[in-house]
């Protein structure tokens, strides 16, 4: 019966096993993809290497995390990474790209690259704002 309580053990873990986190993320992504009719997922990573060492990169599953080594910031790497990710997203049939960042990090970068602020949670985490920036990709039909 769906309404009956389930006997379960709840345990707070300060250092969860990465494999356990992967289980959660896989299930969330699978259910979200099914609910939205998004089809199969594919991981995406673009790295910038210097002397064999990663100095910048963007990763996700046609979503994204963007990072550039502090000493290399302001040299256009982030803009080039965003453009590469947008091109790959468009090639995969995506109609838009949405990036998560913090107010102290990359808001200006995304706005300079044609993104619009579509979401904000003030004072989260304490002392900054969390932001979601979106850009519609050229040549892709709007799937709203």
Short mmCIF file of N, CA and C in Angstrom, two decimals:
data_model
loop_
_atom_site.label_atom_id
_atom_site.label_comp_id
_atom_site.label_asym_id
_atom_site.label_seq_id
_atom_site.Cartn_x
_atom_site.Cartn_y
_atom_site.Cartn_z
N UNK A 1 0.83 -1.18 0.00
CA UNK A 1 0.00 0.00 0.00
C UNK A 1 0.88 1.25 0.00
N UNK A 2 0.62 2.18 -0.90
CA UNK A 2 1.44 3.38 -1.00
C UNK A 2 1.36 4.30 0.21
N UNK A 3 0.26 4.31 0.96
CA UNK A 3 0.12 5.23 2.08
C UNK A 3 0.68 4.70 3.40
N UNK A 4 1.12 3.47 3.40
CA UNK A 4 1.68 2.91 4.64
C UNK A 4 3.11 3.40 4.83
N UNK A 5 3.48 3.70 6.09
CA UNK A 5 4.85 4.16 6.35
C UNK A 5 5.86 3.05 6.04
N UNK A 6 7.02 3.47 5.62
CA UNK A 6 8.10 2.55 5.29
C UNK A 6 9.08 2.52 6.46
N UNK A 7 9.43 1.33 6.89
CA UNK A 7 10.46 1.20 7.92
C UNK A 7 11.80 1.50 7.25
N UNK A 8 12.46 2.57 7.68
CA UNK A 8 13.71 2.97 7.05
C UNK A 8 14.64 3.60 8.06
N UNK A 9 15.92 3.50 7.77
CA UNK A 9 16.94 4.11 8.62
C UNK A 9 17.40 5.40 7.97
N UNK A 10 17.31 6.51 8.67
CA UNK A 10 17.80 7.79 8.20
C UNK A 10 19.14 8.04 8.86
N UNK A 11 20.15 8.39 8.07
CA UNK A 11 21.48 8.61 8.62
C UNK A 11 22.12 9.82 7.96
N UNK A 12 22.52 10.79 8.76
CA UNK A 12 23.23 11.96 8.26
C UNK A 12 24.68 11.56 8.05
N UNK A 13 25.20 11.89 6.87
CA UNK A 13 26.59 11.54 6.55
C UNK A 13 27.35 12.79 6.13
N UNK A 14 28.37 13.14 6.91
CA UNK A 14 29.19 14.30 6.59
C UNK A 14 30.14 14.06 5.43
N UNK A 15 30.50 12.83 5.20
CA UNK A 15 31.42 12.46 4.13
C UNK A 15 30.83 11.29 3.35
N UNK A 16 29.76 11.56 2.57
CA UNK A 16 29.12 10.46 1.86
C UNK A 16 30.03 9.86 0.79
N UNK A 17 29.83 8.60 0.53
CA UNK A 17 30.55 7.89 -0.52
C UNK A 17 30.16 8.52 -1.86
N UNK A 18 31.13 8.93 -2.68
CA UNK A 18 30.80 9.51 -3.99
C UNK A 18 29.91 8.59 -4.84
N UNK A 19 30.05 7.29 -4.67
CA UNK A 19 29.19 6.35 -5.42
C UNK A 19 27.74 6.49 -4.98
N UNK A 20 27.50 6.77 -3.70
CA UNK A 20 26.13 6.97 -3.22
C UNK A 20 25.54 8.26 -3.80
N UNK A 21 26.34 9.31 -3.88
CA UNK A 21 25.89 10.57 -4.49
C UNK A 21 25.58 10.34 -5.97
N UNK A 22 26.41 9.54 -6.64
CA UNK A 22 26.16 9.22 -8.05
C UNK A 22 24.82 8.53 -8.24
N UNK A 23 24.44 7.65 -7.29
CA UNK A 23 23.14 6.98 -7.37
C UNK A 23 22.02 8.02 -7.36
N UNK A 24 22.10 8.97 -6.42
CA UNK A 24 21.08 10.02 -6.34
C UNK A 24 21.02 10.85 -7.61
N UNK A 25 22.18 11.31 -8.06
CA UNK A 25 22.21 12.16 -9.25
C UNK A 25 21.71 11.42 -10.48
N UNK A 26 22.08 10.16 -10.62
CA UNK A 26 21.62 9.36 -11.76
C UNK A 26 20.11 9.22 -11.75
N UNK A 27 19.53 8.93 -10.58
CA UNK A 27 18.08 8.76 -10.49
C UNK A 27 17.34 10.07 -10.74
N UNK A 28 17.85 11.16 -10.19
CA UNK A 28 17.21 12.46 -10.39
C UNK A 28 17.25 12.83 -11.86
N UNK A 29 18.42 12.66 -12.51
CA UNK A 29 18.55 12.99 -13.92
C UNK A 29 17.66 12.09 -14.78
N UNK A 30 17.61 10.81 -14.46
CA UNK A 30 16.80 9.87 -15.23
C UNK A 30 15.31 10.25 -15.15
N UNK A 31 14.83 10.51 -13.94
CA UNK A 31 13.42 10.86 -13.77
C UNK A 31 13.09 12.21 -14.40
N UNK A 32 13.99 13.19 -14.25
CA UNK A 32 13.76 14.50 -14.85
C UNK A 32 13.74 14.39 -16.38
N UNK A 33 14.65 13.60 -16.94
CA UNK A 33 14.68 13.42 -18.39
C UNK A 33 13.41 12.75 -18.89
N UNK A 34 12.95 11.74 -18.16
CA UNK A 34 11.73 11.04 -18.56
C UNK A 34 10.52 11.97 -18.46
N UNK A 35 10.44 12.74 -17.39
CA UNK A 35 9.30 13.63 -17.19
C UNK A 35 9.26 14.74 -18.23
N UNK A 36 10.43 15.20 -18.66
CA UNK A 36 10.51 16.30 -19.62
C UNK A 36 10.64 15.82 -21.06
N UNK A 37 10.74 14.50 -21.26
CA UNK A 37 10.89 13.97 -22.61
C UNK A 37 12.21 14.39 -23.25
N UNK A 38 13.27 14.41 -22.46
CA UNK A 38 14.55 14.90 -22.96
C UNK A 38 15.39 13.83 -23.66
N UNK A 39 15.02 12.59 -23.56
CA UNK A 39 15.80 11.54 -24.21
C UNK A 39 17.07 11.22 -23.45
N UNK A 40 17.97 10.54 -24.13
CA UNK A 40 19.21 10.10 -23.50
C UNK A 40 20.13 11.25 -23.17
N UNK A 41 20.96 11.06 -22.16
CA UNK A 41 21.91 12.07 -21.73
C UNK A 41 23.30 11.70 -22.22
N UNK A 42 24.13 12.70 -22.36
CA UNK A 42 25.53 12.47 -22.69
C UNK A 42 26.37 13.44 -21.88
N UNK A 43 27.41 12.91 -21.27
CA UNK A 43 28.30 13.78 -20.51
C UNK A 43 29.06 14.69 -21.46
N UNK A 44 29.52 15.81 -20.94
CA UNK A 44 30.26 16.79 -21.73
C UNK A 44 31.35 17.36 -20.85
N UNK A 45 32.56 17.39 -21.36
CA UNK A 45 33.67 18.05 -20.66
C UNK A 45 34.60 18.63 -21.71
N UNK A 46 35.01 19.86 -21.48
CA UNK A 46 35.99 20.52 -22.34
C UNK A 46 37.07 21.04 -21.41
N UNK A 47 38.31 20.64 -21.65
CA UNK A 47 39.41 21.04 -20.78
C UNK A 47 40.42 21.89 -21.54
N UNK A 48 41.06 22.81 -20.83
CA UNK A 48 42.20 23.54 -21.34
C UNK A 48 43.39 23.03 -20.54
N UNK A 49 44.39 22.54 -21.25
CA UNK A 49 45.58 21.99 -20.59
C UNK A 49 46.80 22.80 -20.96
N UNK A 50 47.66 22.95 -19.99
CA UNK A 50 48.94 23.62 -20.20
C UNK A 50 50.00 22.76 -19.54
N UNK A 51 50.93 22.25 -20.32
CA UNK A 51 51.95 21.36 -19.77
C UNK A 51 51.35 20.10 -19.18
N UNK A 52 50.22 19.64 -19.73
CA UNK A 52 49.57 18.44 -19.25
C UNK A 52 48.68 18.64 -18.04
N UNK A 53 48.67 19.85 -17.48
CA UNK A 53 47.88 20.15 -16.28
C UNK A 53 46.61 20.89 -16.68
N UNK A 54 45.48 20.54 -16.07
CA UNK A 54 44.23 21.24 -16.34
C UNK A 54 44.30 22.62 -15.71
N UNK A 55 44.07 23.66 -16.54
CA UNK A 55 44.09 25.03 -16.05
C UNK A 55 42.73 25.71 -16.20
N UNK A 56 41.80 25.06 -16.89
CA UNK A 56 40.44 25.58 -17.05
C UNK A 56 39.57 24.45 -17.58
N UNK A 57 38.27 24.59 -17.38
CA UNK A 57 37.39 23.57 -17.93
C UNK A 57 35.93 23.86 -17.66
N UNK A 58 35.10 23.18 -18.42
CA UNK A 58 33.66 23.24 -18.24
C UNK A 58 33.15 21.81 -18.35
N UNK A 59 32.23 21.43 -17.47
CA UNK A 59 31.74 20.06 -17.51
C UNK A 59 30.28 20.00 -17.11
N UNK A 60 29.69 18.89 -17.39
CA UNK A 60 28.30 18.66 -17.03
C UNK A 60 27.73 17.56 -17.90
N UNK A 61 26.46 17.59 -18.08
CA UNK A 61 25.82 16.70 -19.03
C UNK A 61 24.89 17.56 -19.85
N UNK A 62 25.53 18.32 -20.70
CA UNK A 62 24.94 19.37 -21.51
C UNK A 62 24.36 20.45 -20.60
N UNK A 63 24.81 20.44 -19.38
CA UNK A 63 24.61 21.50 -18.41
C UNK A 63 26.02 21.98 -18.11
N UNK A 64 26.31 22.69 -17.07
CA UNK A 64 27.70 23.07 -16.96
C UNK A 64 28.21 23.56 -15.63
N UNK A 65 29.46 23.28 -15.40
CA UNK A 65 30.27 23.84 -14.33
C UNK A 65 31.47 24.46 -15.01
N UNK A 66 31.75 25.70 -14.72
CA UNK A 66 32.84 26.42 -15.38
C UNK A 66 33.87 26.84 -14.36
N UNK A 67 35.15 26.59 -14.68
CA UNK A 67 36.24 26.96 -13.79
C UNK A 67 37.46 27.32 -14.61
N UNK A 68 38.18 28.36 -14.18
CA UNK A 68 39.45 28.75 -14.78
C UNK A 68 40.42 29.04 -13.63
N UNK A 69 41.65 28.54 -13.73
CA UNK A 69 42.66 28.78 -12.71
C UNK A 69 42.81 30.28 -12.48
N UNK A 70 42.91 30.72 -11.22
CA UNK A 70 42.96 32.16 -10.92
C UNK A 70 44.00 32.94 -11.72
N UNK A 71 45.18 32.40 -11.93
CA UNK A 71 46.23 33.11 -12.65
C UNK A 71 45.97 33.28 -14.13
N UNK A 72 44.99 32.58 -14.66
CA UNK A 72 44.67 32.65 -16.09
C UNK A 72 43.36 33.37 -16.37
N UNK A 73 42.72 33.87 -15.33
CA UNK A 73 41.45 34.59 -15.51
C UNK A 73 41.70 35.93 -16.21
N UNK A 74 40.69 36.39 -16.95
CA UNK A 74 40.79 37.65 -17.66
C UNK A 74 41.50 37.54 -19.00
N UNK A 75 41.76 36.33 -19.48
CA UNK A 75 42.46 36.13 -20.75
C UNK A 75 41.56 35.53 -21.83
N UNK A 76 40.26 35.45 -21.57
CA UNK A 76 39.33 34.97 -22.58
C UNK A 76 39.05 33.48 -22.57
N UNK A 77 39.68 32.73 -21.67
CA UNK A 77 39.45 31.28 -21.63
C UNK A 77 38.00 30.95 -21.31
N UNK A 78 37.41 31.63 -20.34
CA UNK A 78 36.02 31.35 -19.96
C UNK A 78 35.07 31.62 -21.12
N UNK A 79 35.28 32.73 -21.82
CA UNK A 79 34.43 33.06 -22.97
C UNK A 79 34.56 31.99 -24.05
N UNK A 80 35.78 31.53 -24.30
CA UNK A 80 35.99 30.48 -25.30
C UNK A 80 35.39 29.15 -24.85
N UNK A 81 35.49 28.84 -23.57
CA UNK A 81 34.87 27.61 -23.05
C UNK A 81 33.35 27.67 -23.19
N UNK A 82 32.76 28.81 -22.86
CA UNK A 82 31.31 28.97 -22.98
C UNK A 82 30.89 28.79 -24.44
N UNK A 83 31.63 29.41 -25.36
CA UNK A 83 31.31 29.28 -26.79
C UNK A 83 31.41 27.83 -27.24
N UNK A 84 32.42 27.12 -26.79
CA UNK A 84 32.58 25.70 -27.16
C UNK A 84 31.44 24.86 -26.61
N UNK A 85 31.05 25.14 -25.36
CA UNK A 85 29.93 24.40 -24.76
C UNK A 85 28.62 24.71 -25.47
N UNK A 86 28.42 25.98 -25.85
CA UNK A 86 27.20 26.36 -26.59
C UNK A 86 27.15 25.65 -27.94
N UNK A 87 28.28 25.59 -28.63
CA UNK A 87 28.32 24.93 -29.93
C UNK A 87 27.99 23.44 -29.80
N UNK A 88 28.54 22.81 -28.79
CA UNK A 88 28.26 21.38 -28.58
C UNK A 88 26.81 21.17 -28.17
N UNK A 89 26.29 22.05 -27.31
CA UNK A 89 24.88 21.94 -26.90
C UNK A 89 23.97 22.08 -28.11
N UNK A 90 24.26 23.04 -28.98
CA UNK A 90 23.45 23.22 -30.20
C UNK A 90 23.55 21.99 -31.09
N UNK A 91 24.75 21.42 -31.21
CA UNK A 91 24.92 20.21 -32.02
C UNK A 91 24.14 19.04 -31.45
N UNK A 92 23.91 19.05 -30.14
CA UNK A 92 23.13 17.99 -29.49
C UNK A 92 21.65 18.28 -29.51
N UNK A 93 21.25 19.37 -30.14
CA UNK A 93 19.84 19.70 -30.29
C UNK A 93 19.25 20.54 -29.17
N UNK A 94 20.09 21.10 -28.32
CA UNK A 94 19.59 21.94 -27.22
C UNK A 94 19.16 23.29 -27.76
N UNK A 95 18.07 23.83 -27.24
CA UNK A 95 17.57 25.12 -27.68
C UNK A 95 18.05 26.27 -26.78
N UNK A 96 18.60 25.93 -25.63
CA UNK A 96 19.09 26.96 -24.72
C UNK A 96 20.15 26.36 -23.82
N UNK A 97 20.86 27.24 -23.15
CA UNK A 97 21.83 26.82 -22.15
C UNK A 97 21.58 27.64 -20.90
N UNK A 98 21.62 27.00 -19.75
CA UNK A 98 21.39 27.66 -18.47
C UNK A 98 22.58 27.36 -17.57
N UNK A 99 23.14 28.40 -17.01
CA UNK A 99 24.30 28.24 -16.13
C UNK A 99 23.98 28.75 -14.73
N UNK A 100 24.50 28.04 -13.75
CA UNK A 100 24.37 28.34 -12.33
C UNK A 100 25.67 28.99 -11.91
N UNK A 101 25.59 30.12 -11.22
CA UNK A 101 26.79 30.78 -10.72
C UNK A 101 26.43 31.56 -9.46
N UNK A 102 27.40 32.22 -8.90
CA UNK A 102 27.17 33.08 -7.74
C UNK A 102 27.44 34.52 -8.14
N UNK A 103 26.80 35.48 -7.46
CA UNK A 103 26.94 36.89 -7.78
C UNK A 103 28.40 37.33 -7.74
N UNK A 104 29.19 36.80 -6.82
CA UNK A 104 30.58 37.22 -6.69
C UNK A 104 31.47 36.59 -7.76
N UNK A 105 30.96 35.61 -8.50
CA UNK A 105 31.79 34.90 -9.46
C UNK A 105 31.67 35.44 -10.88
N UNK A 106 30.63 35.07 -11.59
CA UNK A 106 30.66 35.22 -13.04
C UNK A 106 29.46 35.91 -13.66
N UNK A 107 28.68 36.66 -12.89
CA UNK A 107 27.50 37.29 -13.48
C UNK A 107 27.87 38.16 -14.69
N UNK A 108 28.86 39.01 -14.54
CA UNK A 108 29.25 39.90 -15.63
C UNK A 108 29.73 39.09 -16.84
N UNK A 109 30.46 38.02 -16.61
CA UNK A 109 30.94 37.17 -17.70
C UNK A 109 29.77 36.64 -18.53
N UNK A 110 28.77 36.10 -17.85
CA UNK A 110 27.62 35.56 -18.58
C UNK A 110 26.86 36.66 -19.31
N UNK A 111 26.66 37.80 -18.66
CA UNK A 111 25.94 38.90 -19.31
C UNK A 111 26.70 39.40 -20.54
N UNK A 112 28.03 39.47 -20.47
CA UNK A 112 28.85 39.90 -21.61
C UNK A 112 28.76 38.90 -22.76
N UNK A 113 28.38 37.67 -22.46
CA UNK A 113 28.27 36.63 -23.48
C UNK A 113 26.83 36.36 -23.91
N UNK A 114 25.95 37.33 -23.65
CA UNK A 114 24.59 37.25 -24.15
C UNK A 114 23.59 36.52 -23.28
N UNK A 115 23.93 36.26 -22.02
CA UNK A 115 23.02 35.57 -21.12
C UNK A 115 22.13 36.58 -20.39
N UNK A 116 20.94 36.13 -20.02
CA UNK A 116 20.03 36.96 -19.23
C UNK A 116 19.84 36.29 -17.87
N UNK A 117 19.71 37.09 -16.85
CA UNK A 117 19.45 36.58 -15.51
C UNK A 117 18.00 36.13 -15.45
N UNK A 118 17.76 34.85 -15.14
CA UNK A 118 16.39 34.33 -15.09
C UNK A 118 16.01 33.84 -13.70
N UNK A 119 16.95 33.79 -12.78
CA UNK A 119 16.64 33.36 -11.42
C UNK A 119 17.69 33.82 -10.44
N UNK A 120 17.24 34.10 -9.22
CA UNK A 120 18.15 34.57 -8.19
C UNK A 120 17.59 34.20 -6.82
N UNK A 121 18.45 33.68 -5.96
CA UNK A 121 18.10 33.49 -4.56
C UNK A 121 19.05 34.39 -3.78
N UNK A 122 18.50 35.42 -3.17
CA UNK A 122 19.29 36.40 -2.43
C UNK A 122 19.90 35.80 -1.17
N UNK A 123 21.12 36.24 -0.87
CA UNK A 123 21.81 35.87 0.37
C UNK A 123 21.94 34.36 0.55
N UNK A 124 22.28 33.67 -0.56
CA UNK A 124 22.50 32.23 -0.48
C UNK A 124 23.69 31.85 -1.32
N UNK A 125 24.72 31.24 -0.76
CA UNK A 125 24.83 31.10 0.69
C UNK A 125 25.06 32.47 1.30
N UNK A 126 25.00 32.55 2.58
CA UNK A 126 25.06 33.82 3.28
C UNK A 126 26.18 34.70 2.76
N UNK A 127 25.81 35.93 2.35
CA UNK A 127 26.79 36.89 1.90
C UNK A 127 26.87 37.06 0.39
N UNK A 128 26.19 36.23 -0.37
CA UNK A 128 26.17 36.37 -1.82
C UNK A 128 24.82 35.88 -2.34
N UNK A 129 24.62 35.97 -3.63
CA UNK A 129 23.38 35.49 -4.24
C UNK A 129 23.71 34.36 -5.20
N UNK A 130 22.82 33.38 -5.32
CA UNK A 130 22.96 32.33 -6.31
C UNK A 130 22.14 32.76 -7.53
N UNK A 131 22.70 32.56 -8.72
CA UNK A 131 22.10 33.06 -9.95
C UNK A 131 21.96 31.96 -11.00
N UNK A 132 20.93 32.09 -11.82
CA UNK A 132 20.77 31.23 -13.00
C UNK A 132 20.68 32.16 -14.20
N UNK A 133 21.55 31.93 -15.18
CA UNK A 133 21.60 32.75 -16.38
C UNK A 133 21.28 31.86 -17.59
N UNK A 134 20.49 32.41 -18.53
CA UNK A 134 20.06 31.63 -19.68
C UNK A 134 20.38 32.35 -20.98
N UNK A 135 20.69 31.53 -21.99
CA UNK A 135 20.89 32.05 -23.34
C UNK A 135 20.20 31.09 -24.31
N UNK A 136 19.37 31.62 -25.17
CA UNK A 136 18.75 30.83 -26.23
C UNK A 136 19.79 30.63 -27.31
N UNK A 137 19.89 29.42 -27.83
CA UNK A 137 20.88 29.13 -28.85
C UNK A 137 20.34 29.40 -30.24
N UNK A 138 21.13 30.05 -31.05
CA UNK A 138 20.73 30.39 -32.42
C UNK A 138 20.57 29.14 -33.26
N UNK A 139 19.57 29.17 -34.13
CA UNK A 139 19.38 28.06 -35.05
C UNK A 139 18.64 26.87 -34.46
N UNK A 140 18.25 26.97 -33.19
CA UNK A 140 17.52 25.87 -32.55
C UNK A 140 16.09 26.31 -32.29
N UNK A 141 15.17 25.44 -32.60
CA UNK A 141 13.75 25.75 -32.36
C UNK A 141 13.48 25.87 -30.88
N UNK A 142 12.63 26.79 -30.51
CA UNK A 142 12.23 26.96 -29.11
C UNK A 142 11.35 25.79 -28.72
N UNK A 143 11.71 25.05 -27.67
CA UNK A 143 10.99 23.83 -27.26
C UNK A 143 10.07 24.07 -26.09
N UNK A 144 9.68 25.29 -25.81
CA UNK A 144 8.83 25.57 -24.65
C UNK A 144 7.54 24.85 -24.70
#
